[in-house]
Short mmCIF file of C-alpha atoms and ligand atoms in Angstrom, two decimals:
data_model
loop_
_atom_site.label_atom_id
_atom_site.label_comp_id
_atom_site.label_asym_id
_atom_site.label_seq_id
_atom_site.Cartn_x
_atom_site.Cartn_y
_atom_site.Cartn_z
CA ARG A 1 -196.12 -141.85 138.54
CA ALA A 2 -197.69 -144.38 136.25
CA LYS A 3 -198.97 -146.12 139.32
CA GLN A 4 -200.50 -142.93 140.57
CA ASP A 5 -202.23 -142.30 137.26
CA GLY A 6 -203.55 -145.81 137.35
CA ARG A 7 -204.96 -145.25 140.78
CA ASN A 8 -206.52 -142.00 139.74
CA ASN A 9 -208.13 -143.63 136.76
CA TYR A 10 -209.47 -146.35 138.97
CA ALA A 11 -210.85 -143.82 141.41
CA PHE A 12 -212.42 -141.88 138.59
CA TYR A 13 -213.96 -145.03 137.18
CA THR A 14 -215.62 -146.11 140.42
CA GLN A 15 -216.70 -142.56 141.04
CA SER A 16 -218.60 -142.42 137.76
CA LEU A 17 -220.17 -145.80 138.43
CA THR A 18 -221.26 -144.60 141.82
CA TYR A 19 -222.58 -141.40 140.36
CA GLU A 20 -224.76 -143.33 137.95
CA SER A 21 -226.13 -145.74 140.49
CA VAL A 22 -226.80 -142.94 142.95
CA ALA A 23 -228.66 -141.04 140.23
CA HIS A 24 -230.67 -144.16 139.52
CA LEU A 25 -231.46 -144.71 143.19
CA LYS A 26 -232.52 -141.08 143.52
CA LEU A 27 -234.81 -141.52 140.53
CA GLN A 28 -236.32 -144.67 142.03
CA SER A 29 -236.93 -143.17 145.42
CA ALA A 30 -238.35 -139.95 143.93
CA LEU A 31 -240.71 -142.08 141.84
CA HIS A 32 -241.94 -143.77 145.01
CA ASP A 33 -242.97 -140.36 146.36
CA ALA A 34 -244.30 -138.87 143.15
CA LEU A 35 -247.94 -139.95 143.49
CA ALA A 36 -248.21 -138.82 147.11
CA GLN A 37 -246.46 -135.54 146.29
CA GLU A 38 -248.83 -134.92 143.39
CA ALA A 39 -245.83 -134.49 141.13
CA PHE A 40 -247.54 -136.19 138.16
CA TYR A 41 -249.88 -134.53 135.71
CA LEU A 42 -251.33 -135.33 132.32
CA VAL A 43 -251.06 -133.47 129.05
CA TYR A 44 -253.23 -134.19 126.04
CA GLN A 45 -252.30 -134.32 122.37
CA PRO A 46 -255.03 -133.96 119.73
CA LYS A 47 -255.59 -136.55 117.04
CA VAL A 48 -257.29 -135.35 113.90
CA ASP A 49 -259.13 -136.85 110.97
CA CYS A 50 -256.64 -136.95 108.07
CA LYS A 51 -259.11 -135.68 105.48
CA THR A 52 -261.19 -133.09 107.34
CA LYS A 53 -258.60 -132.22 110.03
CA ALA A 54 -261.45 -132.33 112.53
CA LEU A 55 -260.62 -133.36 116.09
CA SER A 56 -261.02 -137.12 116.56
CA GLY A 57 -259.56 -137.62 120.03
CA PHE A 58 -256.79 -136.93 122.49
CA GLU A 59 -253.89 -139.04 123.73
CA ALA A 60 -253.16 -138.60 127.44
CA LEU A 61 -249.42 -138.41 128.14
CA LEU A 62 -247.92 -138.52 131.61
CA ARG A 63 -245.60 -135.80 132.89
CA TRP A 64 -243.50 -135.81 136.04
CA ASN A 65 -242.08 -132.71 137.64
CA ASP A 66 -240.03 -133.73 140.66
CA PRO A 67 -239.33 -130.92 143.16
CA LEU A 68 -235.61 -131.80 143.24
CA LEU A 69 -234.86 -133.59 139.98
CA GLY A 70 -236.98 -131.36 137.75
CA SER A 71 -238.91 -132.58 134.69
CA ILE A 72 -238.16 -136.12 133.67
CA SER A 73 -239.31 -137.68 130.39
CA PRO A 74 -241.73 -140.63 130.51
CA ALA A 75 -239.39 -142.38 128.09
CA ILE A 76 -236.94 -142.47 131.04
CA PHE A 77 -239.14 -142.98 134.09
CA ILE A 78 -241.83 -145.34 132.72
CA PRO A 79 -239.32 -148.19 132.19
CA VAL A 80 -237.98 -147.57 135.72
CA ALA A 81 -241.52 -147.61 137.15
CA GLU A 82 -242.09 -150.91 135.34
CA LYS A 83 -238.91 -152.36 136.78
CA ILE A 84 -239.60 -151.41 140.38
CA GLY A 85 -243.24 -152.46 140.29
CA LEU A 86 -244.78 -149.00 140.46
CA ILE A 87 -246.37 -148.93 137.02
CA GLN A 88 -249.65 -150.51 138.13
CA GLU A 89 -250.33 -147.80 140.66
CA ILE A 90 -249.17 -145.02 138.35
CA GLY A 91 -251.07 -146.48 135.42
CA ARG A 92 -254.26 -146.63 137.42
CA TRP A 93 -253.83 -143.00 138.41
CA VAL A 94 -253.35 -142.05 134.73
CA LEU A 95 -256.48 -143.95 133.72
CA GLN A 96 -258.56 -142.40 136.49
CA GLN A 97 -257.28 -138.91 135.70
CA ALA A 98 -257.87 -139.25 131.94
CA CYS A 99 -261.40 -140.62 132.44
CA GLU A 100 -262.22 -137.77 134.84
CA GLN A 101 -261.02 -135.28 132.24
CA GLY A 102 -263.19 -136.95 129.60
CA VAL A 103 -266.23 -136.78 131.88
CA SER A 104 -265.68 -133.11 132.63
CA TRP A 105 -265.34 -132.30 128.92
CA LEU A 106 -268.60 -134.15 128.28
CA ALA A 107 -270.27 -132.26 131.14
CA GLU A 108 -269.18 -129.01 129.46
CA GLY A 109 -270.67 -130.21 126.17
CA LYS A 110 -267.25 -130.62 124.57
CA ASP A 111 -267.08 -133.52 122.18
CA PHE A 112 -263.50 -134.76 122.31
CA GLY A 113 -264.13 -137.99 120.42
CA ARG A 114 -262.08 -140.54 122.34
CA ILE A 115 -259.48 -140.27 125.01
CA ALA A 116 -256.50 -142.62 124.60
CA VAL A 117 -254.43 -143.93 127.49
CA ASN A 118 -251.10 -145.76 127.14
CA VAL A 119 -250.92 -149.13 128.85
CA ALA A 120 -247.58 -150.65 129.87
CA GLY A 121 -246.85 -154.36 129.53
CA PRO A 122 -246.88 -155.19 133.25
CA GLN A 123 -250.25 -153.46 133.63
CA LEU A 124 -251.85 -155.52 130.90
CA GLN A 125 -250.29 -158.70 132.23
CA ARG A 126 -251.91 -158.31 135.62
CA ARG A 127 -254.97 -160.48 136.09
CA THR A 128 -256.86 -157.61 137.68
CA PHE A 129 -256.41 -155.18 134.79
CA VAL A 130 -259.82 -155.67 133.18
CA ASN A 131 -261.57 -155.22 136.51
CA GLU A 132 -259.51 -152.14 137.21
CA VAL A 133 -260.56 -150.55 133.94
CA ALA A 134 -264.20 -151.46 134.57
CA ASP A 135 -263.95 -149.96 138.07
CA VAL A 136 -262.50 -146.70 136.82
CA LEU A 137 -265.16 -146.39 134.09
CA LYS A 138 -267.87 -147.02 136.65
CA ALA A 139 -266.39 -144.68 139.24
CA THR A 140 -265.90 -141.81 136.78
CA GLY A 141 -268.96 -142.43 134.60
CA LEU A 142 -267.01 -142.26 131.33
CA PRO A 143 -268.81 -144.32 128.64
CA ALA A 144 -266.55 -147.22 127.60
CA ASN A 145 -266.77 -146.26 123.92
CA ARG A 146 -265.08 -142.96 124.78
CA LEU A 147 -261.97 -144.77 125.96
CA GLU A 148 -259.11 -146.02 123.82
CA LEU A 149 -256.22 -148.09 125.17
CA GLU A 150 -252.84 -147.99 123.40
CA VAL A 151 -250.87 -151.20 123.84
CA THR A 152 -247.60 -152.25 122.23
CA GLU A 153 -246.86 -155.40 120.29
CA SER A 154 -244.27 -156.57 122.82
CA CYS A 155 -246.63 -156.21 125.76
CA MET A 156 -249.05 -158.60 124.05
CA MET A 157 -246.42 -161.16 123.22
CA SER A 158 -245.22 -162.06 126.72
CA ASP A 159 -248.35 -164.01 127.65
CA PRO A 160 -250.44 -163.94 124.47
CA GLU A 161 -253.19 -166.25 125.70
CA SER A 162 -254.12 -164.47 128.88
CA VAL A 163 -253.52 -161.02 127.40
CA GLY A 164 -255.66 -162.06 124.43
CA ARG A 165 -258.53 -163.05 126.72
CA ASP A 166 -258.32 -159.73 128.51
CA LEU A 167 -258.26 -157.74 125.28
CA ILE A 168 -261.42 -159.54 124.18
CA LEU A 169 -263.12 -158.59 127.46
CA LEU A 170 -262.04 -154.96 127.08
CA ALA A 171 -263.25 -154.84 123.46
CA ASP A 172 -266.57 -156.39 124.51
CA MET A 173 -267.01 -153.49 126.93
CA GLY A 174 -266.79 -151.15 123.93
CA ILE A 175 -263.23 -149.90 124.49
CA VAL A 176 -261.17 -149.18 121.38
CA LEU A 177 -257.81 -150.99 121.24
CA SER A 178 -254.83 -149.60 119.35
CA ILE A 179 -251.37 -150.95 118.66
CA ASP A 180 -248.88 -148.22 119.53
CA ASP A 181 -245.53 -147.89 117.74
CA PHE A 182 -246.73 -150.43 115.21
CA GLY A 183 -243.92 -152.16 113.36
CA THR A 184 -241.21 -151.56 115.95
CA GLY A 185 -241.80 -154.56 118.26
CA TYR A 186 -241.00 -158.20 117.88
CA SER A 187 -244.26 -159.89 117.18
CA SER A 188 -246.19 -162.09 114.87
CA LEU A 189 -248.87 -160.50 112.74
CA ASN A 190 -251.07 -163.41 113.67
CA TYR A 191 -252.57 -161.55 116.61
CA LEU A 192 -254.06 -158.94 114.28
CA LYS A 193 -256.62 -161.39 112.98
CA LYS A 194 -257.16 -163.19 116.28
CA LEU A 195 -257.56 -160.24 118.61
CA PRO A 196 -260.13 -157.44 118.61
CA ILE A 197 -257.64 -154.73 117.62
CA ASN A 198 -259.27 -151.62 116.12
CA LYS A 199 -256.36 -149.41 115.15
CA LEU A 200 -252.70 -149.36 114.14
CA LYS A 201 -250.51 -146.41 115.09
CA ILE A 202 -247.69 -145.99 112.58
CA ASP A 203 -244.61 -145.32 114.66
CA GLN A 204 -243.11 -141.87 114.29
CA GLY A 205 -239.82 -143.44 113.21
CA PHE A 206 -241.58 -144.47 109.98
CA VAL A 207 -243.22 -141.07 109.55
CA ARG A 208 -239.93 -139.17 109.63
CA ASP A 209 -238.80 -137.71 106.30
CA ILE A 210 -241.87 -138.78 104.38
CA PRO A 211 -242.17 -138.34 101.41
CA GLU A 212 -238.40 -137.94 100.73
CA ASP A 213 -237.42 -141.18 102.48
CA ALA A 214 -238.33 -143.95 100.06
CA ASN A 215 -238.18 -146.73 102.66
CA ASN A 216 -240.40 -144.98 105.18
CA THR A 217 -242.81 -144.03 102.43
CA ALA A 218 -243.05 -147.66 101.34
CA ILE A 219 -243.51 -148.91 104.92
CA ALA A 220 -246.21 -146.33 105.67
CA LYS A 221 -248.11 -147.28 102.52
CA ALA A 222 -247.82 -150.96 103.39
CA VAL A 223 -249.18 -150.41 106.93
CA ILE A 224 -252.12 -148.42 105.54
CA ALA A 225 -252.82 -151.23 103.05
CA LEU A 226 -252.57 -153.83 105.81
CA GLY A 227 -255.00 -151.86 107.94
CA ARG A 228 -257.40 -151.49 105.04
CA SER A 229 -257.48 -155.17 104.23
CA LEU A 230 -257.89 -156.22 107.87
CA ASN A 231 -260.52 -153.55 108.44
CA LEU A 232 -258.43 -151.63 110.96
CA LYS A 233 -258.15 -147.87 111.33
CA VAL A 234 -254.67 -146.43 110.83
CA ILE A 235 -253.20 -143.35 112.49
CA ALA A 236 -249.84 -141.70 111.79
CA GLU A 237 -247.96 -140.37 114.83
CA GLY A 238 -245.24 -137.74 114.88
CA VAL A 239 -246.63 -135.77 111.93
CA GLU A 240 -244.61 -132.55 111.85
CA THR A 241 -244.87 -131.16 108.33
CA PRO A 242 -247.70 -130.26 105.91
CA GLU A 243 -246.06 -132.61 103.38
CA GLN A 244 -246.42 -135.55 105.77
CA ALA A 245 -250.05 -134.61 106.52
CA MET A 246 -250.81 -134.42 102.82
CA PHE A 247 -249.14 -137.76 102.17
CA PHE A 248 -251.27 -139.50 104.81
CA ALA A 249 -254.49 -137.83 103.64
CA ASP A 250 -253.78 -138.77 100.02
CA ASN A 251 -252.88 -142.35 100.88
CA GLY A 252 -256.00 -143.24 102.81
CA CYS A 253 -254.73 -142.99 106.37
CA ASP A 254 -257.59 -142.30 108.81
CA GLU A 255 -256.07 -140.11 111.49
CA ALA A 256 -252.93 -138.11 112.23
CA GLN A 257 -251.25 -136.82 115.36
CA GLY A 258 -248.16 -134.69 115.81
CA TYR A 259 -246.57 -131.32 116.44
CA LEU A 260 -247.98 -129.99 113.15
CA PHE A 261 -251.42 -130.01 114.76
CA SER A 262 -250.41 -129.49 118.39
CA LYS A 263 -247.90 -130.50 121.00
CA PRO A 264 -249.34 -132.26 124.05
CA LYS A 265 -250.84 -129.58 126.31
CA ALA A 266 -252.67 -129.10 129.58
CA ALA A 267 -256.43 -129.50 129.23
CA SER A 268 -256.95 -125.79 129.94
CA GLU A 269 -254.85 -124.89 126.89
CA LEU A 270 -256.90 -127.00 124.50
CA GLU A 271 -260.13 -124.98 124.56
CA HIS A 272 -259.85 -123.83 120.95
CA PHE A 273 -259.94 -127.42 119.74
CA PHE A 274 -263.59 -127.61 120.74
CA GLU A 275 -264.75 -124.70 118.61
CA VAL A 276 -267.20 -126.30 116.22
CA PRO A 277 -266.51 -127.15 113.48
CA TYR A 278 -262.87 -127.38 114.48
CA CYS A 279 -260.35 -127.54 111.68
CA VAL A 280 -256.59 -127.29 111.90
P1 C2E B 1 -246.04 -142.87 122.69
O1 C2E B 1 -247.23 -143.39 123.38
O2 C2E B 1 -245.68 -143.48 121.40
O3 C2E B 1 -246.30 -141.31 122.57
C1 C2E B 1 -245.85 -140.51 121.52
C2 C2E B 1 -244.68 -139.65 121.93
O4 C2E B 1 -244.29 -138.84 120.82
C3 C2E B 1 -244.99 -138.66 123.05
O5 C2E B 1 -243.78 -138.47 123.80
C4 C2E B 1 -245.33 -137.39 122.27
O6 C2E B 1 -245.15 -136.20 123.03
C5 C2E B 1 -244.33 -137.48 121.15
N1 C2E B 1 -244.77 -136.76 119.96
C6 C2E B 1 -246.02 -136.47 119.55
N2 C2E B 1 -246.02 -135.82 118.37
C7 C2E B 1 -244.73 -135.67 118.03
C8 C2E B 1 -244.08 -135.06 116.90
O7 C2E B 1 -244.69 -134.53 115.98
N3 C2E B 1 -242.71 -135.14 116.89
C9 C2E B 1 -241.99 -135.73 117.87
N4 C2E B 1 -240.67 -135.74 117.77
N5 C2E B 1 -242.58 -136.31 118.95
C10 C2E B 1 -243.93 -136.28 119.02
P2 C2E B 1 -243.77 -138.48 125.38
O8 C2E B 1 -244.98 -137.75 125.89
O9 C2E B 1 -242.42 -138.03 125.82
O10 C2E B 1 -243.97 -140.01 125.73
C11 C2E B 1 -243.00 -140.96 125.39
C12 C2E B 1 -243.50 -142.36 125.62
O11 C2E B 1 -243.68 -142.58 127.02
C13 C2E B 1 -244.85 -142.66 125.01
O12 C2E B 1 -244.73 -142.97 123.64
C14 C2E B 1 -245.30 -143.83 125.84
O13 C2E B 1 -244.69 -145.00 125.39
C15 C2E B 1 -244.72 -143.47 127.21
N6 C2E B 1 -245.79 -142.87 128.02
C16 C2E B 1 -246.19 -141.58 128.13
N7 C2E B 1 -247.21 -141.46 129.00
C17 C2E B 1 -247.49 -142.71 129.44
C18 C2E B 1 -248.45 -143.27 130.35
O14 C2E B 1 -249.32 -142.58 130.93
N8 C2E B 1 -248.39 -144.62 130.58
C19 C2E B 1 -247.48 -145.41 129.94
N9 C2E B 1 -247.50 -146.73 130.21
N10 C2E B 1 -246.59 -144.93 129.08
C20 C2E B 1 -246.59 -143.60 128.82
MG1 MG B 2 -249.12 -143.82 122.76
MG1 MG B 3 -246.34 -144.25 119.78
MG1 MG B 4 -243.46 -144.47 121.46
#
């Protein structure tokens, strides 16, 4: 009997392992088809000026609706796409799509400020990345100063010299460079003075429970002060409450982004943000 139980347990164990690896394989193979199946689309989340609450830009965020697997979060599939070497192709599609959206807003006389695109580590580490960005800007006609690229600390640290050179080229083109999830990666602060970074995005983990959380409040104030003294803009992400918005406005943060203002939405659902003068 004990033996039987043991066997059953063993069977159960391998079954669950198999289930997980099959799920992972399904995810990988679905990802391979996603571009061709047109299963990706972008949503856009407004960023606003902390003081005036006027629209300052949009962040483009990738969505994937697989016909069989359903909606899968980018927090899950982006790391998989990085691992299986698909992120370059997907990232280029995102960039192209976001720039096209920017151009069509401009053509409609809608001033969106800047459009921000997230860049994954392996994209930035490719030698061809700068050319790719230049190509997309040229092909779509989006002015470079309308584009913002969000990079993370860790994606700069893997090959700081060559990534640094590329960031300088991108900045020279007029593109705005932001550090996403600032404070959560392993990095030296040295790059902030060496590289043409324009903006720090305070990670939403530090925005949570402000102003009640004394630690987060202290960290947020310190990041704003750091930005000030290095002449960088600072934006708070994941702002969900009026209290948080007030805190960032009162403490000299430049921009804010979060569900309080709007969830990420399809471009067609964002029309009201262009009513001038727009205020939240
Ligand atoms: P991120 O770039 O830091 O984006 C912010 C995430 O926080 C987004 O999740 C956004 O929907 C969410 N968010 C915004 N405001 C709030 C809020 O007030 N409260 C809460 N709880 N969440 C808020 P999302 O869209 O699921 O994206 C997750 C991550 O996936 C992104 O983090 C980014 O790292 C990655 N990602 C998304 N799209 C792309 C892309 O096109 N390329 C790359 N490389 N990564 C992407
Ligand atoms: Mg981002
Ligand atoms: Mg972020
Ligand atoms: Mg994040």
